[in-house]
Amino acid sequence: MSNFKGFHIQVLHPADENTVRSVFEKAPLYFQATKQRLFTEADVTQVLGTDKPNFNKYTFALLDGEDNAKGLLDILQDPNESSRFKIEWLVIAEDVVEEGLDELLEKVAHQWAKDDGGKQFDITLPKGYEAGVSFWKKVGYEVTQEDSENVTLVKAI
């Protein structure tokens, strides 16, 4: 896929465990903020697994010019409401987190969904993950639901 600041996007498949693991290893602060722990192999399986039979699942890696994994995007399309997509994971390696690559992956998600008939994206985050909520608001998402544990944000495509 397209090139941006020397980075490119690659579609991931179930056999790409090492790519997912590589991104997760480079983002311990993300896991501390969202899960209050470091990543586990169960997280890798969740990203690449086929345990979501009611959804069409798309996973992308953001690679640098030397094909080192620096980011991950995982989105789901609801087959019962095919115009609705959900961002499951957007993780950026800490050494490149300030380069705007999260916004690049968000744009990739939107374009992918739009090309597939998408009209809406949502993401649910832990309520205490203020940096994440702030990012999603900055790129146009609005809070639609909030409870004691989570915040759900939505954006029209």
PDB file of C-alpha atoms in Angstrom, residues 16 25-26 28 31 38 40 53 55 57-58 62 66 70 85 94 101 107 109 116 136-137 147 150:
ATOM      1  CA  ASP A  16       1.876 -12.946  10.907  1.00  0.00           C
ATOM      2  CA  GLU A  25       6.805  -5.339  22.362  1.00  0.00           C
ATOM      3  CA  LYS A  26       7.524  -1.758  21.265  1.00  0.00           C
ATOM      4  CA  PRO A  28       4.512  -1.190  26.679  1.00  0.00           C
ATOM      5  CA  PHE A  31      -0.666  -1.765  27.315  1.00  0.00           C
ATOM      6  CA  LEU A  38       2.160  -5.798  29.443  1.00  0.00           C
ATOM      7  CA  THR A  40       0.375 -11.377  26.438  1.00  0.00           C
ATOM      8  CA  PRO A  53     -17.155 -15.347  13.153  1.00  0.00           C
ATOM      9  CA  PHE A  55     -17.429 -10.016  11.680  1.00  0.00           C
ATOM     10  CA  LYS A  57     -11.850  -8.657  10.113  1.00  0.00           C
ATOM     11  CA  TYR A  58      -9.015  -6.595   8.626  1.00  0.00           C
ATOM     12  CA  LEU A  62       2.656  -0.122   9.524  1.00  0.00           C
ATOM     13  CA  GLU A  66      13.414  -1.577   6.421  1.00  0.00           C
ATOM     14  CA  LYS A  70       5.998   0.153  13.877  1.00  0.00           C
ATOM     15  CA  PHE A  85     -16.978  -0.730  11.500  1.00  0.00           C
ATOM     16  CA  GLU A  94       6.852   4.193  21.241  1.00  0.00           C
ATOM     17  CA  LEU A 101       1.425   7.620  12.380  1.00  0.00           C
ATOM     18  CA  LYS A 107      -7.061   7.424   7.697  1.00  0.00           C
ATOM     19  CA  ALA A 109      -9.036   2.511   8.363  1.00  0.00           C
ATOM     20  CA  ASP A 116     -16.270  -1.324   1.522  1.00  0.00           C
ATOM     21  CA  TRP A 136      -9.913  10.092  18.951  1.00  0.00           C
ATOM     22  CA  LYS A 137     -11.687  13.362  19.737  1.00  0.00           C
ATOM     23  CA  ASP A 147     -19.985   4.241  31.892  1.00  0.00           C
ATOM     24  CA  ASN A 150     -15.455   2.479  29.206  1.00  0.00           C
TER      25      ASN A 150
END
